């Protein structure tokens, strides 16, 4: 057999593992070329919210593609972007919207906005701040800047010489939240921090780690007290995953800068936004061209992707999305209660529509012996579940059928035999 020229992400081709070919998808189901019906229990890596090929989103993409496909966005504009930004502002509670193409770029933009904010305020504010504070076990993307913010490990070891230093605050483990707040306060006081970036309530790639809304509110308060910009990376947690539109809403906070991507188009096309407060925008607003926000990519605010995002917002407005999310969360809670009793399963946990469990044994970490066995076990059962080391999680599209979700929960229980 000849080898495919495709080089896949996060895939060790040397292991020669099978790579399924998917021909079409609907709802929470993927159909493969060899006739299998696969349940997408991880929303195709956390992006698909209302299900694959939602008719309304597909129709919007078709229509926009025939009207205006792409446009330079520096100094030009188009209706889908204008309408989308106007709709995002009241929904997310921040007044300005900067477009990009992926979660990683939305984070890069957030960092540049934060540093630009401090640099543009000028000498009267003291020397510009540039230190970024992060939470332990975080993940913010795979570009160099976003990687610098994330936990160091096997994923970025080879690139470590290119990564910049950040101030790391310990993860708020239950019962030790005060240590996190104290460390954050100390860092704000001593490191002349420009910004603190967090994944609100749920750390995804770091192992589906959960902390309480109250802690999020307290971390926000510490930053506010010291004038450190608070960046919420809701790339994964946004669009209902944690039970509310934004995870930040559960803590009653509005960040200074907000990153959204994944579910922004319902998971149909790549698009991201970085939303900013009045103060952050104002720091760049000037007749002085050196204070311009210097960031762009070719496809900034692509009209077709914006049309898909507008259709996503229409789905949120006109379909019972909140009910679907509440229903999914309660079915997930039932499944988790069953899993919690299974020997070999530890740390059952839930945040909104997402559940996670750890399998005992096999050693920890992403390269846990257990990981590949679990992956193969789920694949053989026609389930798309991609464990993080010996952690398995279920983050399905909100439309997943009860029978399909039950199959997923049963498989998680039976995987203890691996
Ligand atoms: C996925 C993710 C990113 C990166 O998004 P991409 O679109 O994959 O670049 C950033 N932050 C968080 C919290 C994520 O889960």
CSV table of C-alpha atoms and ligand atoms in Angstrom, one decimal:
chain,number,residue,atom,x,y,z
A,1,UNK,CA,0.0,0.0,0.0
A,2,UNK,CA,1.3,3.4,-0.8
A,3,UNK,CA,1.5,5.9,2.1
A,4,UNK,CA,-0.7,9.0,2.0
A,5,UNK,CA,1.2,12.2,1.6
A,6,UNK,CA,-0.9,13.8,4.3
A,7,UNK,CA,1.0,14.6,7.6
A,8,UNK,CA,-1.6,14.6,10.3
A,9,UNK,CA,-1.6,16.8,13.5
A,10,UNK,CA,-0.8,15.1,16.8
A,11,UNK,CA,-0.3,11.8,15.0
A,12,UNK,CA,2.7,9.6,15.2
A,13,UNK,CA,2.7,8.1,11.7
A,14,UNK,CA,5.4,5.7,12.7
A,15,UNK,CA,2.9,3.7,14.8
A,16,UNK,CA,1.0,2.9,11.6
A,17,UNK,CA,-2.3,3.2,13.3
A,18,UNK,CA,-5.4,3.2,11.1
A,19,UNK,CA,-6.7,6.6,10.0
A,20,UNK,CA,-10.4,6.4,9.3
A,21,UNK,CA,-11.7,8.1,6.1
A,22,UNK,CA,-14.9,10.0,6.8
A,23,UNK,CA,-17.2,10.7,3.9
A,24,UNK,CA,-20.1,12.6,5.6
A,25,UNK,CA,-21.6,13.5,8.9
A,26,UNK,CA,-24.9,14.6,10.5
A,27,UNK,CA,-25.8,15.4,14.1
A,28,UNK,CA,-23.4,13.5,16.3
A,29,UNK,CA,-22.7,10.8,13.8
A,30,UNK,CA,-19.7,10.4,11.4
A,31,UNK,CA,-20.0,7.9,8.4
A,32,UNK,CA,-16.8,6.3,7.2
A,33,UNK,CA,-15.9,5.1,3.7
A,34,UNK,CA,-15.9,1.5,5.0
A,35,UNK,CA,-19.5,1.9,6.1
A,36,UNK,CA,-19.1,2.4,9.8
A,37,UNK,CA,-21.4,4.7,11.9
A,38,UNK,CA,-19.2,6.4,14.4
A,39,UNK,CA,-20.5,8.4,17.4
A,40,UNK,CA,-18.6,11.7,17.7
A,41,UNK,CA,-18.3,11.9,21.5
A,42,UNK,CA,-15.8,14.8,21.5
A,43,UNK,CA,-17.5,17.1,19.0
A,44,UNK,CA,-14.6,16.7,16.5
A,45,UNK,CA,-12.2,18.1,19.0
A,46,UNK,CA,-14.5,20.4,20.8
A,47,UNK,CA,-15.8,22.4,17.9
A,48,UNK,CA,-19.2,21.0,16.9
A,49,UNK,CA,-22.0,22.3,19.1
A,50,UNK,CA,-25.4,21.9,17.4
A,51,UNK,CA,-24.3,18.8,15.4
A,52,UNK,CA,-22.5,18.2,12.1
A,53,UNK,CA,-23.9,19.9,9.0
A,54,UNK,CA,-26.7,21.8,10.7
A,55,UNK,CA,-29.0,22.7,7.8
A,56,UNK,CA,-29.3,26.3,8.8
A,57,UNK,CA,-25.5,26.8,9.0
A,58,UNK,CA,-24.9,24.9,5.7
A,59,UNK,CA,-27.5,27.1,3.9
A,60,UNK,CA,-25.9,30.3,5.2
A,61,UNK,CA,-22.5,29.1,3.9
A,62,UNK,CA,-23.9,28.3,0.5
A,63,UNK,CA,-25.6,31.6,0.2
A,64,UNK,CA,-22.7,33.7,1.3
A,65,UNK,CA,-20.3,31.8,-0.9
A,66,UNK,CA,-22.2,33.0,-4.0
A,67,UNK,CA,-22.2,36.6,-2.9
A,68,UNK,CA,-18.8,37.6,-1.5
A,69,UNK,CA,-16.2,35.0,-0.8
A,70,UNK,CA,-13.3,37.0,0.6
A,71,UNK,CA,-12.3,40.6,1.2
A,72,UNK,CA,-9.2,42.4,2.5
A,73,UNK,CA,-10.2,43.5,6.0
A,74,UNK,CA,-7.7,46.2,6.6
A,75,UNK,CA,-9.6,49.4,5.8
A,76,UNK,CA,-12.5,47.5,4.2
A,77,UNK,CA,-15.6,45.9,5.6
A,78,UNK,CA,-18.6,43.7,4.7
A,79,UNK,CA,-22.0,43.1,6.1
A,80,UNK,CA,-21.5,39.6,7.6
A,81,UNK,CA,-18.7,40.9,9.8
A,82,UNK,CA,-20.5,44.1,10.8
A,83,UNK,CA,-23.7,42.2,11.7
A,84,UNK,CA,-21.7,39.5,13.5
A,85,UNK,CA,-19.8,42.0,15.6
A,86,UNK,CA,-23.0,43.9,16.4
A,87,UNK,CA,-24.6,40.7,17.6
A,88,UNK,CA,-21.6,39.6,19.6
A,89,UNK,CA,-21.2,42.8,21.6
A,90,UNK,CA,-24.4,42.6,23.7
A,91,UNK,CA,-24.2,38.8,24.0
A,92,UNK,CA,-20.6,38.8,25.3
A,93,UNK,CA,-20.6,42.1,27.1
A,94,UNK,CA,-17.5,43.6,25.5
A,95,UNK,CA,-17.7,46.5,23.1
A,96,UNK,CA,-15.0,45.7,20.4
A,97,UNK,CA,-14.4,42.6,18.2
A,98,UNK,CA,-11.2,41.7,16.4
A,99,UNK,CA,-11.4,38.8,14.0
A,100,UNK,CA,-8.9,36.0,13.3
A,101,UNK,CA,-9.0,32.4,12.2
A,102,UNK,CA,-8.3,30.0,15.1
A,103,UNK,CA,-8.2,29.8,18.9
A,104,UNK,CA,-4.4,30.1,18.8
A,105,UNK,CA,-4.5,33.2,16.8
A,106,UNK,CA,-7.2,34.7,19.0
A,107,UNK,CA,-4.8,34.2,22.0
A,108,UNK,CA,-1.9,35.7,20.1
A,109,UNK,CA,-4.1,38.7,19.4
A,110,UNK,CA,-5.1,38.9,23.1
A,111,UNK,CA,-1.4,39.0,24.1
A,112,UNK,CA,-0.6,41.7,21.6
A,113,UNK,CA,-3.6,43.7,22.7
A,114,UNK,CA,-2.4,43.4,26.3
A,115,UNK,CA,1.1,44.5,25.5
A,116,UNK,CA,-0.1,47.2,23.2
A,117,UNK,CA,-2.4,48.5,26.0
A,118,UNK,CA,0.6,49.0,28.3
A,119,UNK,CA,3.0,50.3,25.6
A,120,UNK,CA,0.5,52.8,24.2
A,121,UNK,CA,-0.4,54.3,27.6
A,122,UNK,CA,3.0,55.9,27.6
A,123,UNK,CA,5.7,56.9,30.1
A,124,UNK,CA,3.3,58.5,32.6
A,125,UNK,CA,2.2,55.0,33.6
A,126,UNK,CA,5.7,53.8,34.3
A,127,UNK,CA,7.6,51.3,32.3
A,128,UNK,CA,5.4,49.2,30.0
A,129,UNK,CA,4.4,45.9,31.5
A,130,UNK,CA,5.0,42.8,29.5
A,131,UNK,CA,4.9,39.8,31.9
A,132,UNK,CA,2.1,37.4,31.3
A,133,UNK,CA,0.7,35.3,34.2
A,134,UNK,CA,-0.9,31.9,33.5
A,135,UNK,CA,-2.6,29.1,35.4
A,136,UNK,CA,-0.7,25.8,35.9
A,137,UNK,CA,-1.8,23.0,33.5
A,138,UNK,CA,-3.2,25.5,31.0
A,139,UNK,CA,-3.5,25.1,27.3
A,140,UNK,CA,-3.9,28.1,25.0
A,141,UNK,CA,-2.9,26.8,21.5
A,142,UNK,CA,0.0,25.6,19.4
A,143,UNK,CA,1.5,28.7,17.9
A,144,UNK,CA,4.7,29.9,19.6
A,145,UNK,CA,3.1,32.6,21.7
A,146,UNK,CA,0.2,30.5,22.8
A,147,UNK,CA,2.5,27.5,23.5
A,148,UNK,CA,4.6,29.7,25.7
A,149,UNK,CA,1.6,30.3,27.9
A,150,UNK,CA,0.7,26.6,28.2
A,151,UNK,CA,2.0,23.8,30.4
A,152,UNK,CA,5.5,22.6,29.4
A,153,UNK,CA,5.8,19.0,28.5
A,154,UNK,CA,6.3,16.5,25.7
A,155,UNK,CA,4.2,18.6,23.3
A,156,UNK,CA,6.6,21.5,23.3
A,157,UNK,CA,9.9,20.2,24.6
A,158,UNK,CA,11.7,20.5,21.3
A,159,UNK,CA,10.6,24.1,20.9
A,160,UNK,CA,11.3,25.2,24.4
A,161,UNK,CA,14.2,27.5,23.3
A,162,UNK,CA,11.7,29.6,21.4
A,163,UNK,CA,9.2,29.9,24.2
A,164,UNK,CA,9.1,33.0,26.4
A,165,UNK,CA,8.9,33.0,30.2
A,166,UNK,CA,5.6,33.5,32.0
A,167,UNK,CA,4.6,33.6,35.7
A,168,UNK,CA,2.8,30.4,36.6
A,169,UNK,CA,0.1,30.4,39.3
A,170,UNK,CA,-0.8,27.0,40.9
A,171,UNK,CA,-4.0,25.4,39.8
A,172,UNK,CA,-6.8,26.0,42.4
A,173,UNK,CA,-7.1,22.4,43.7
A,174,UNK,CA,-10.2,22.0,45.9
A,175,UNK,CA,-9.3,23.0,49.5
A,176,UNK,CA,-6.1,24.9,48.3
A,177,UNK,CA,-7.8,27.7,46.4
A,178,UNK,CA,-6.2,30.3,48.8
A,179,UNK,CA,-2.7,29.3,47.7
A,180,UNK,CA,-3.7,30.1,44.1
A,181,UNK,CA,-5.1,33.5,45.1
A,182,UNK,CA,-2.1,34.3,47.2
A,183,UNK,CA,0.3,33.4,44.4
A,184,UNK,CA,-1.7,35.4,41.9
A,185,UNK,CA,-1.7,38.5,44.2
A,186,UNK,CA,2.1,38.1,44.8
A,187,UNK,CA,2.7,37.8,41.1
A,188,UNK,CA,0.6,40.9,40.4
A,189,UNK,CA,2.6,42.9,43.0
A,190,UNK,CA,6.1,41.8,42.2
A,191,UNK,CA,6.2,40.8,38.5
A,192,UNK,CA,4.8,44.0,36.9
A,193,UNK,CA,2.3,41.8,35.1
A,194,UNK,CA,0.6,43.0,31.9
A,195,UNK,CA,-2.2,40.3,32.0
A,196,UNK,CA,-3.4,37.1,33.5
A,197,UNK,CA,-4.8,34.5,31.0
A,198,UNK,CA,-7.2,31.7,32.2
A,199,UNK,CA,-9.4,29.0,30.8
A,200,UNK,CA,-12.5,29.7,32.9
A,201,UNK,CA,-13.9,26.8,35.1
A,202,UNK,CA,-12.6,24.0,32.9
A,203,UNK,CA,-9.0,23.4,31.8
A,204,UNK,CA,-9.4,21.2,28.6
A,205,UNK,CA,-6.1,19.9,27.2
A,206,UNK,CA,-4.6,20.0,30.7
A,207,UNK,CA,-6.8,17.0,31.6
A,208,UNK,CA,-10.3,18.3,32.0
A,209,UNK,CA,-9.6,19.9,35.4
A,210,UNK,CA,-12.5,21.8,37.0
A,211,UNK,CA,-12.5,24.7,39.5
A,212,UNK,CA,-15.4,26.6,41.1
A,213,UNK,CA,-17.0,29.8,39.7
A,214,UNK,CA,-16.2,31.5,43.0
A,215,UNK,CA,-12.5,31.0,42.4
A,216,UNK,CA,-12.8,32.5,39.0
A,217,UNK,CA,-14.5,35.5,40.5
A,218,UNK,CA,-11.8,35.8,43.1
A,219,UNK,CA,-9.0,35.6,40.6
A,220,UNK,CA,-10.7,38.3,38.5
A,221,UNK,CA,-11.0,40.5,41.6
A,222,UNK,CA,-7.3,40.1,42.4
A,223,UNK,CA,-6.3,41.2,38.9
A,224,UNK,CA,-8.8,44.1,39.0
A,225,UNK,CA,-7.3,45.3,42.3
A,226,UNK,CA,-3.9,45.5,40.7
A,227,UNK,CA,-4.8,46.8,37.3
A,228,UNK,CA,-3.7,43.5,35.6
A,229,UNK,CA,-5.7,42.8,32.5
A,230,UNK,CA,-7.8,39.7,32.8
A,231,UNK,CA,-7.9,37.5,29.6
A,232,UNK,CA,-10.6,34.8,29.4
A,233,UNK,CA,-9.7,32.1,26.9
A,234,UNK,CA,-13.2,30.7,26.3
A,235,UNK,CA,-12.1,29.0,23.0
A,236,UNK,CA,-13.3,25.7,24.4
A,237,UNK,CA,-15.6,26.7,27.3
A,238,UNK,CA,-17.6,29.2,25.3
A,239,UNK,CA,-20.9,28.4,23.4
A,240,UNK,CA,-22.5,26.5,26.2
A,241,UNK,CA,-20.0,23.8,27.0
A,242,UNK,CA,-20.0,24.6,30.7
A,243,UNK,CA,-23.8,25.0,30.9
A,244,UNK,CA,-23.9,28.7,30.2
A,245,UNK,CA,-23.1,30.6,27.0
A,246,UNK,CA,-19.8,31.7,28.6
A,247,UNK,CA,-18.2,30.1,31.6
A,248,UNK,CA,-17.4,33.6,32.9
A,249,UNK,CA,-21.1,34.2,33.4
A,250,UNK,CA,-21.2,31.6,36.2
A,251,UNK,CA,-18.8,33.8,38.1
A,252,UNK,CA,-20.6,37.0,37.2
A,253,UNK,CA,-17.5,38.5,35.6
A,254,UNK,CA,-16.6,40.3,32.4
A,255,UNK,CA,-13.0,39.9,31.3
A,256,UNK,CA,-11.0,42.7,29.8
A,257,UNK,CA,-10.2,40.5,26.8
A,258,UNK,CA,-12.2,37.5,25.6
A,259,UNK,CA,-11.0,34.8,23.2
A,260,UNK,CA,-13.7,32.8,21.2
A,261,UNK,CA,-13.2,30.3,18.4
A,262,UNK,CA,-14.2,26.6,18.1
A,263,UNK,CA,-18.0,26.9,18.6
A,264,UNK,CA,-18.3,30.4,17.1
A,265,UNK,CA,-19.4,29.0,13.7
A,266,UNK,CA,-21.1,26.0,15.4
A,267,UNK,CA,-18.0,24.1,14.4
A,268,UNK,CA,-18.4,24.5,10.7
A,269,UNK,CA,-15.6,26.8,9.5
A,270,UNK,CA,-12.5,28.3,11.1
A,271,UNK,CA,-13.2,31.7,12.7
A,272,UNK,CA,-12.1,33.4,15.9
A,273,UNK,CA,-12.7,36.6,17.7
A,274,UNK,CA,-10.8,38.5,20.4
A,275,UNK,CA,-13.2,40.9,22.1
A,276,UNK,CA,-11.8,43.9,24.0
A,277,UNK,CA,-12.9,46.4,26.7
A,278,UNK,CA,-13.3,50.1,26.0
A,279,UNK,CA,-9.9,50.7,27.8
A,280,UNK,CA,-8.0,48.2,25.7
A,281,UNK,CA,-9.5,49.7,22.5
A,282,UNK,CA,-8.9,53.2,23.6
A,283,UNK,CA,-5.3,52.6,24.3
A,284,UNK,CA,-4.9,52.0,20.6
A,285,UNK,CA,-7.2,54.7,19.4
A,286,UNK,CA,-5.1,57.7,18.4
A,287,UNK,CA,-4.2,59.9,15.5
A,288,UNK,CA,-0.7,58.5,16.1
A,289,UNK,CA,-0.1,55.7,13.6
A,290,UNK,CA,2.5,54.0,15.8
A,291,UNK,CA,-0.3,53.1,18.2
A,292,UNK,CA,-2.1,51.1,15.5
A,293,UNK,CA,-3.0,47.5,16.4
A,294,UNK,CA,-0.5,45.8,14.1
A,295,UNK,CA,-2.0,42.4,13.5
A,296,UNK,CA,-3.6,40.8,10.5
A,297,UNK,CA,-3.9,37.5,8.6
A,298,UNK,CA,-5.1,37.0,5.0
A,299,UNK,CA,-8.5,35.6,5.9
A,300,UNK,CA,-9.3,38.0,8.7
A,301,UNK,CA,-13.2,38.0,9.1
A,302,UNK,CA,-13.7,35.8,6.0
A,303,UNK,CA,-17.3,36.6,4.9
A,304,UNK,CA,-18.3,32.9,4.5
A,305,UNK,CA,-17.1,32.1,8.0
A,306,UNK,CA,-18.9,35.2,9.4
A,307,UNK,CA,-22.1,34.1,7.7
A,308,UNK,CA,-21.7,30.6,9.3
A,309,UNK,CA,-21.2,32.4,12.7
A,310,UNK,CA,-24.4,34.5,12.1
A,311,UNK,CA,-26.3,31.3,11.4
A,312,UNK,CA,-24.9,29.8,14.6
A,313,UNK,CA,-26.3,32.8,16.5
A,314,UNK,CA,-29.6,32.4,14.8
A,315,UNK,CA,-29.7,28.8,16.0
A,316,UNK,CA,-29.0,29.9,19.5
A,317,UNK,CA,-31.8,32.5,19.3
A,318,UNK,CA,-34.4,30.4,17.6
A,319,UNK,CA,-33.8,26.8,18.7
A,320,UNK,CA,-34.1,25.5,22.2
A,321,UNK,CA,-30.3,25.3,22.7
A,322,UNK,CA,-30.4,26.1,26.4
A,323,UNK,CA,-32.9,23.3,27.0
A,324,UNK,CA,-30.7,20.9,24.9
A,325,UNK,CA,-27.7,21.8,27.0
A,326,UNK,CA,-29.6,21.3,30.3
A,327,UNK,CA,-30.9,18.0,29.1
A,328,UNK,CA,-27.5,16.8,27.9
A,329,UNK,CA,-25.9,17.9,31.2
A,330,UNK,CA,-28.5,15.9,33.2
A,331,UNK,CA,-28.0,12.8,31.0
A,332,UNK,CA,-24.2,13.2,31.4
A,333,UNK,CA,-24.8,13.4,35.2
A,334,UNK,CA,-26.7,10.1,35.2
A,335,UNK,CA,-23.9,8.4,33.1
A,336,UNK,CA,-21.3,9.8,35.5
A,337,UNK,CA,-23.2,8.5,38.5
A,338,UNK,CA,-23.0,5.0,37.0
A,339,UNK,CA,-19.3,5.4,36.1
A,340,UNK,CA,-18.4,6.6,39.6
A,341,UNK,CA,-19.4,3.1,40.9
A,342,UNK,CA,-17.2,1.2,38.4
A,343,UNK,CA,-13.9,-0.2,40.0
A,344,UNK,CA,-10.9,1.1,38.1
A,345,UNK,CA,-12.4,4.5,37.5
A,346,UNK,CA,-11.3,7.5,39.6
A,347,UNK,CA,-12.1,11.2,39.9
A,348,UNK,CA,-15.5,11.3,38.1
A,349,UNK,CA,-16.2,14.9,37.3
A,350,UNK,CA,-18.5,17.1,35.4
A,351,UNK,CA,-18.7,20.7,34.2
A,352,UNK,CA,-21.9,21.5,32.4
A,353,UNK,CA,-22.1,19.2,29.3
A,354,UNK,CA,-18.7,17.7,29.8
A,355,UNK,CA,-17.8,14.7,31.9
A,356,UNK,CA,-14.4,13.1,32.6
A,357,UNK,CA,-13.0,10.1,34.4
A,358,UNK,CA,-9.5,8.8,35.1
A,359,UNK,CA,-8.5,5.2,34.7
A,360,UNK,CA,-6.4,3.8,37.4
A,361,UNK,CA,-3.0,2.3,36.4
A,362,UNK,CA,-0.9,2.6,33.3
A,363,UNK,CA,1.1,5.5,34.8
A,364,UNK,CA,0.1,9.1,34.4
A,365,UNK,CA,0.7,11.8,31.8
A,366,UNK,CA,-0.1,12.1,28.2
A,367,UNK,CA,2.2,9.3,27.2
A,368,UNK,CA,0.5,6.9,29.7
A,369,UNK,CA,0.7,3.3,28.6
A,370,UNK,CA,-3.1,3.2,28.9
A,371,UNK,CA,-3.8,6.0,26.4
A,372,UNK,CA,-3.2,4.1,23.1
A,373,UNK,CA,-5.1,1.0,24.4
A,374,UNK,CA,-8.1,3.1,25.4
A,375,UNK,CA,-8.0,4.9,22.0
A,376,UNK,CA,-8.0,1.5,20.1
A,377,UNK,CA,-10.7,0.1,22.4
A,378,UNK,CA,-13.0,3.1,21.6
A,379,UNK,CA,-12.1,3.0,17.9
A,380,UNK,CA,-13.0,-0.7,17.7
A,381,UNK,CA,-16.4,0.2,19.1
A,382,UNK,CA,-17.0,2.9,16.5
A,383,UNK,CA,-16.6,5.7,19.0
A,384,UNK,CA,-14.7,8.9,18.5
A,385,UNK,CA,-13.2,9.4,22.0
A,386,UNK,CA,-9.6,10.6,22.3
A,387,UNK,CA,-8.2,10.1,25.8
A,388,UNK,CA,-5.8,12.6,27.4
A,389,UNK,CA,-3.3,10.1,28.8
A,390,UNK,CA,-5.4,8.0,31.2
A,391,UNK,CA,-8.2,10.5,31.3
A,392,UNK,CA,-11.3,9.9,29.1
A,393,UNK,CA,-13.9,12.6,28.6
A,394,UNK,CA,-17.2,13.0,26.8
A,395,UNK,CA,-17.9,16.4,25.2
A,396,UNK,CA,-20.6,15.6,22.6
A,397,UNK,CA,-22.6,17.9,20.3
A,398,UNK,CA,-25.7,19.0,22.1
A,399,UNK,CA,-28.0,17.0,19.7
A,400,UNK,CA,-26.5,13.6,20.6
A,401,UNK,CA,-29.3,11.0,20.9
A,402,UNK,CA,-29.9,9.4,24.3
A,403,UNK,CA,-29.2,5.9,23.0
A,404,UNK,CA,-25.9,7.0,21.5
A,405,UNK,CA,-24.8,8.7,24.7
A,406,UNK,CA,-25.7,5.6,26.7
A,407,UNK,CA,-23.5,3.6,24.4
A,408,UNK,CA,-20.6,6.0,25.1
A,409,UNK,CA,-21.1,5.8,28.9
A,410,UNK,CA,-21.2,1.9,28.7
A,411,UNK,CA,-18.0,1.9,26.7
A,412,UNK,CA,-16.3,4.1,29.3
A,413,UNK,CA,-17.3,1.6,32.0
A,414,UNK,CA,-16.1,-1.4,30.0
A,415,UNK,CA,-12.8,0.3,29.1
A,416,UNK,CA,-11.6,-0.4,32.6
A,417,UNK,CA,-10.7,-3.9,31.3
A,418,UNK,CA,-7.9,-2.4,29.2
B,1,LIG,C1,-8.4,24.5,21.3
B,1,LIG,C2,-7.9,25.6,22.2
B,1,LIG,C3,-7.1,26.7,21.8
B,1,LIG,C4,-6.6,26.7,20.4
B,1,LIG,O1,-7.5,26.7,19.4
B,1,LIG,P1,-7.2,26.3,17.9
B,1,LIG,O2,-8.4,26.7,17.1
B,1,LIG,O3,-7.0,24.8,17.9
B,1,LIG,O4,-5.9,27.1,17.5
B,1,LIG,C5,-6.9,27.7,22.6
B,1,LIG,N1,-7.3,27.7,23.9
B,1,LIG,C6,-8.1,26.7,24.4
B,1,LIG,C7,-8.6,26.8,25.8
B,1,LIG,C8,-8.4,25.6,23.6
B,1,LIG,O5,-9.2,24.6,24.1
